[in-house]
PDB file of C-alpha atoms in Angstrom:
ATOM      1  CA  MET A  75      96.397  52.815  98.890  1.00  0.00           C
ATOM      2  CA  SER A  76      96.841  56.443  97.494  1.00  0.00           C
ATOM      3  CA  ASN A  77      94.136  58.662  96.739  1.00  0.00           C
ATOM      4  CA  GLU A  78      95.392  59.426  93.163  1.00  0.00           C
ATOM      5  CA  LYS A  79      93.440  58.375  90.174  1.00  0.00           C
ATOM      6  CA  ALA A  80      94.790  55.450  88.166  1.00  0.00           C
ATOM      7  CA  GLY A  81      95.120  55.609  84.329  1.00  0.00           C
ATOM      8  CA  ARG A  82      95.998  58.170  81.720  1.00  0.00           C
ATOM      9  CA  PRO A  83      95.975  61.823  82.690  1.00  0.00           C
ATOM     10  CA  GLU A  84      93.482  64.109  81.076  1.00  0.00           C
ATOM     11  CA  ILE A  85      94.651  66.006  78.068  1.00  0.00           C
ATOM     12  CA  LEU A  86      91.563  68.065  77.256  1.00  0.00           C
ATOM     13  CA  THR A  87      91.583  70.207  80.449  1.00  0.00           C
ATOM     14  CA  LEU A  88      89.655  73.451  81.003  1.00  0.00           C
ATOM     15  CA  GLU A  89      92.866  75.494  80.247  1.00  0.00           C
ATOM     16  CA  VAL A  90      93.332  73.708  76.885  1.00  0.00           C
ATOM     17  CA  ALA A  91      89.449  74.084  76.014  1.00  0.00           C
ATOM     18  CA  LYS A  92      89.837  77.747  76.623  1.00  0.00           C
ATOM     19  CA  LYS A  93      92.767  78.011  74.274  1.00  0.00           C
ATOM     20  CA  ILE A  94      90.821  75.976  71.593  1.00  0.00           C
ATOM     21  CA  ALA A  95      87.805  78.218  72.152  1.00  0.00           C
ATOM     22  CA  LYS A  96      89.861  81.370  71.551  1.00  0.00           C
ATOM     23  CA  LEU A  97      91.336  79.801  68.576  1.00  0.00           C
ATOM     24  CA  ILE A  98      87.718  79.095  67.056  1.00  0.00           C
ATOM     25  CA  GLU A  99      86.877  82.645  67.830  1.00  0.00           C
ATOM     26  CA  ARG A 100      89.568  83.817  65.354  1.00  0.00           C
ATOM     27  CA  PHE A 101      88.222  81.596  62.539  1.00  0.00           C
ATOM     28  CA  PRO A 102      85.907  84.394  60.947  1.00  0.00           C
ATOM     29  CA  ASP A 103      88.703  87.050  61.016  1.00  0.00           C
ATOM     30  CA  ALA A 104      91.156  84.454  59.460  1.00  0.00           C
ATOM     31  CA  GLU A 105      88.482  83.478  56.962  1.00  0.00           C
ATOM     32  CA  ILE A 106      88.698  79.843  57.996  1.00  0.00           C
ATOM     33  CA  PRO A 107      85.429  78.033  57.712  1.00  0.00           C
ATOM     34  CA  ALA A 108      84.020  77.049  61.105  1.00  0.00           C
ATOM     35  CA  THR A 109      83.831  73.226  60.763  1.00  0.00           C
ATOM     36  CA  TRP A 110      84.806  70.489  63.138  1.00  0.00           C
ATOM     37  CA  ASP A 111      87.351  69.306  60.501  1.00  0.00           C
ATOM     38  CA  ASN A 112      89.057  72.730  60.612  1.00  0.00           C
ATOM     39  CA  VAL A 113      88.963  72.723  64.449  1.00  0.00           C
ATOM     40  CA  THR A 114      90.616  69.343  64.665  1.00  0.00           C
ATOM     41  CA  ALA A 115      93.289  70.415  62.078  1.00  0.00           C
ATOM     42  CA  GLN A 116      93.931  73.676  63.765  1.00  0.00           C
ATOM     43  CA  CYS A 117      94.287  71.932  67.122  1.00  0.00           C
ATOM     44  CA  LYS A 118      96.805  69.496  65.719  1.00  0.00           C
ATOM     45  CA  LYS A 119      98.687  72.369  63.910  1.00  0.00           C
ATOM     46  CA  CYS A 120      98.779  74.929  66.707  1.00  0.00           C
ATOM     47  CA  TYR A 121      98.874  72.778  69.837  1.00  0.00           C
ATOM     48  CA  GLY A 122     100.012  69.336  68.497  1.00  0.00           C
ATOM     49  CA  LEU A 123      96.946  67.779  69.991  1.00  0.00           C
ATOM     50  CA  ASP A 124      94.987  65.219  67.967  1.00  0.00           C
ATOM     51  CA  PHE A 125      91.347  65.235  69.166  1.00  0.00           C
ATOM     52  CA  ASP A 126      88.247  63.571  67.706  1.00  0.00           C
ATOM     53  CA  TRP A 127      85.477  66.053  66.804  1.00  0.00           C
ATOM     54  CA  ARG A 128      83.137  63.972  69.026  1.00  0.00           C
ATOM     55  CA  THR A 129      85.210  64.546  71.944  1.00  0.00           C
ATOM     56  CA  LEU A 130      85.600  68.189  71.428  1.00  0.00           C
ATOM     57  CA  SER A 131      81.792  68.608  70.751  1.00  0.00           C
ATOM     58  CA  GLN A 132      80.704  66.725  73.873  1.00  0.00           C
ATOM     59  CA  LYS A 133      83.117  67.603  76.534  1.00  0.00           C
ATOM     60  CA  ARG A 134      81.606  69.857  79.222  1.00  0.00           C
ATOM     61  CA  TRP A 135      82.926  72.078  82.091  1.00  0.00           C
ATOM     62  CA  ASP A 136      80.524  73.196  84.693  1.00  0.00           C
ATOM     63  CA  GLY A 137      77.766  71.981  82.499  1.00  0.00           C
ATOM     64  CA  GLU A 138      78.868  74.048  79.510  1.00  0.00           C
ATOM     65  CA  LYS A 139      80.172  72.876  76.216  1.00  0.00           C
ATOM     66  CA  LEU A 140      82.904  75.619  75.705  1.00  0.00           C
ATOM     67  CA  ILE A 141      84.182  74.206  72.431  1.00  0.00           C
ATOM     68  CA  ALA A 142      80.863  73.600  70.879  1.00  0.00           C
ATOM     69  CA  ASN A 143      79.560  76.945  71.851  1.00  0.00           C
ATOM     70  CA  ALA A 144      82.608  78.748  70.409  1.00  0.00           C
ATOM     71  CA  LEU A 145      82.161  76.815  67.236  1.00  0.00           C
ATOM     72  CA  THR A 146      78.522  77.804  67.092  1.00  0.00           C
ATOM     73  CA  ALA A 147      79.279  81.487  67.725  1.00  0.00           C
ATOM     74  CA  ALA A 148      81.973  81.400  64.989  1.00  0.00           C
ATOM     75  CA  LYS A 149      79.324  79.972  62.500  1.00  0.00           C
ATOM     76  CA  ASP A 150      76.869  82.580  63.357  1.00  0.00           C
ATOM     77  CA  ILE A 151      79.449  85.339  62.747  1.00  0.00           C
ATOM     78  CA  GLN A 152      80.362  83.671  59.409  1.00  0.00           C
ATOM     79  CA  LYS A 153      76.648  83.412  58.442  1.00  0.00           C
ATOM     80  CA  ARG A 154      76.013  87.106  59.325  1.00  0.00           C
ATOM     81  CA  MET A 155      79.144  88.134  57.211  1.00  0.00           C
ATOM     82  CA  ARG A 156      77.937  85.976  54.362  1.00  0.00           C
ATOM     83  CA  ASN A 157      74.416  87.463  54.538  1.00  0.00           C
ATOM     84  CA  ASP A 158      75.882  90.954  54.610  1.00  0.00           C
ATOM     85  CA  SER A 159      77.644  90.389  51.353  1.00  0.00           C
ATOM     86  CA  SER A 160      79.445  93.285  49.768  1.00  0.00           C
ATOM     87  CA  PRO A 161      77.504  95.506  47.421  1.00  0.00           C
ATOM     88  CA  SER A 162      77.631  95.245  43.621  1.00  0.00           C
ATOM     89  CA  TYR A 163      80.034  98.280  43.293  1.00  0.00           C
ATOM     90  CA  LYS A 164      83.006  97.064  45.159  1.00  0.00           C
ATOM     91  CA  THR A 165      85.452  99.655  43.862  1.00  0.00           C
ATOM     92  CA  SER A 166      83.577 102.604  45.398  1.00  0.00           C
ATOM     93  CA  SER A 167      84.981 103.818  48.689  1.00  0.00           C
ATOM     94  CA  ARG A 168      81.389 104.046  50.217  1.00  0.00           C
ATOM     95  CA  ALA A 169      80.704 100.546  49.333  1.00  0.00           C
ATOM     96  CA  THR A 170      83.962  99.376  51.030  1.00  0.00           C
ATOM     97  CA  LEU A 171      83.278 101.414  54.161  1.00  0.00           C
ATOM     98  CA  LEU A 172      79.629 100.043  54.299  1.00  0.00           C
ATOM     99  CA  GLU A 173      80.978  96.465  53.983  1.00  0.00           C
ATOM    100  CA  LEU A 174      83.446  97.087  56.791  1.00  0.00           C
ATOM    101  CA  VAL A 175      80.626  98.577  58.985  1.00  0.00           C
ATOM    102  CA  GLN A 176      78.492  95.544  58.359  1.00  0.00           C
ATOM    103  CA  LYS A 177      81.261  93.245  59.473  1.00  0.00           C
ATOM    104  CA  GLN A 178      81.826  95.162  62.482  1.00  0.00           C
ATOM    105  CA  ASN A 179      78.205  95.260  63.368  1.00  0.00           C
ATOM    106  CA  ALA A 180      77.987  91.445  63.038  1.00  0.00           C
ATOM    107  CA  LYS A 181      80.843  91.113  65.350  1.00  0.00           C
ATOM    108  CA  ILE A 182      79.316  93.541  67.886  1.00  0.00           C
ATOM    109  CA  LEU A 183      76.067  91.470  67.934  1.00  0.00           C
ATOM    110  CA  SER A 184      77.802  88.275  68.651  1.00  0.00           C
ATOM    111  CA  LEU A 185      79.857  89.926  71.492  1.00  0.00           C
ATOM    112  CA  LYS A 186      76.812  91.515  73.027  1.00  0.00           C
ATOM    113  CA  ASP A 187      75.198  87.912  73.092  1.00  0.00           C
ATOM    114  CA  GLU A 188      78.423  86.528  74.629  1.00  0.00           C
ATOM    115  CA  LEU A 189      78.418  89.524  77.131  1.00  0.00           C
ATOM    116  CA  GLU A 190      74.815  88.878  78.063  1.00  0.00           C
ATOM    117  CA  LYS A 191      75.708  85.173  78.811  1.00  0.00           C
ATOM    118  CA  VAL A 192      78.630  86.208  81.107  1.00  0.00           C
ATOM    119  CA  ARG A 193      76.512  88.768  82.898  1.00  0.00           C
ATOM    120  CA  SER A 194      73.697  86.280  83.677  1.00  0.00           C
ATOM    121  CA  HIS A 195      76.337  83.669  84.890  1.00  0.00           C
ATOM    122  CA  GLN A 196      77.853  86.373  87.105  1.00  0.00           C
ATOM    123  CA  MET A 197      74.358  87.335  88.417  1.00  0.00           C
ATOM    124  CA  ASP A 198      73.664  83.762  89.254  1.00  0.00           C
ATOM    125  CA  THR A 199      76.946  83.366  91.113  1.00  0.00           C
ATOM    126  CA  LEU A 200      76.281  86.628  93.038  1.00  0.00           C
ATOM    127  CA  ASP A 201      72.800  85.470  93.845  1.00  0.00           C
ATOM    128  CA  ALA A 202      73.994  82.163  95.174  1.00  0.00           C
ATOM    129  CA  PHE A 203      76.623  83.948  97.291  1.00  0.00           C
ATOM    130  CA  LEU A 204      74.039  86.440  98.705  1.00  0.00           C
ATOM    131  CA  HIS A 205      71.617  83.576  99.578  1.00  0.00           C
ATOM    132  CA  THR A 206      74.252  81.662 101.528  1.00  0.00           C
ATOM    133  CA  ARG A 207      73.863  82.111 105.229  1.00  0.00           C
ATOM    134  CA  LEU A 208      76.957  83.354 107.201  1.00  0.00           C
ATOM    135  CA  ASP A 209      77.228  82.998 110.899  1.00  0.00           C
ATOM    136  CA  LEU A 210      78.404  86.457 111.806  1.00  0.00           C
ATOM    137  CA  GLN A 211      79.240  85.451 115.432  1.00  0.00           C
ATOM    138  CA  GLU A 212      81.762  82.786 114.100  1.00  0.00           C
ATOM    139  CA  LEU A 213      83.301  85.207 111.637  1.00  0.00           C
ATOM    140  CA  LEU A 214      83.931  87.830 114.557  1.00  0.00           C
ATOM    141  CA  ASN A 215      85.257  85.045 116.817  1.00  0.00           C
ATOM    142  CA  ARG A 216      87.707  84.137 114.084  1.00  0.00           C
ATOM    143  CA  ALA A 217      88.660  87.729 113.461  1.00  0.00           C
ATOM    144  CA  SER A 218      89.247  88.254 117.109  1.00  0.00           C
ATOM    145  CA  SER A 219      91.375  85.131 117.522  1.00  0.00           C
ATOM    146  CA  GLU A 220      93.567  86.075 114.586  1.00  0.00           C
ATOM    147  CA  LYS A 221      94.520  89.422 116.101  1.00  0.00           C
ATOM    148  CA  LEU A 222      95.709  87.750 119.277  1.00  0.00           C
TER     149      LEU A 222
END
């Protein structure tokens, strides 16, 4: 018997999920409403993959729902952009600049949130590495045997 898994190969891999998450992150800039219907439609259009929204929303990698988190972030950005709606004097140059600044501030806030998540994950990884005991004598023996 071989050790290979039987059945159909996994289509929704980590790499595909990262591509879908990047696609979802571009929704606010493209003014595409952040909904599961649009996510499934864009997946089919861009990658030719027809996924059900339930599959996309529940699939986890390392305990994290990449696609669902990306959609939540896109919804937050769109909500901030909607709340920071343009002023009543749209034709004035000052109002236009203020609108652009508000959009950029909304994106900056969401990116800061994402950066904080990545930093905490990296700190957890570093902490786990630092608390792993290493046998220095074994490492020295290995290093000396490789030189010979």
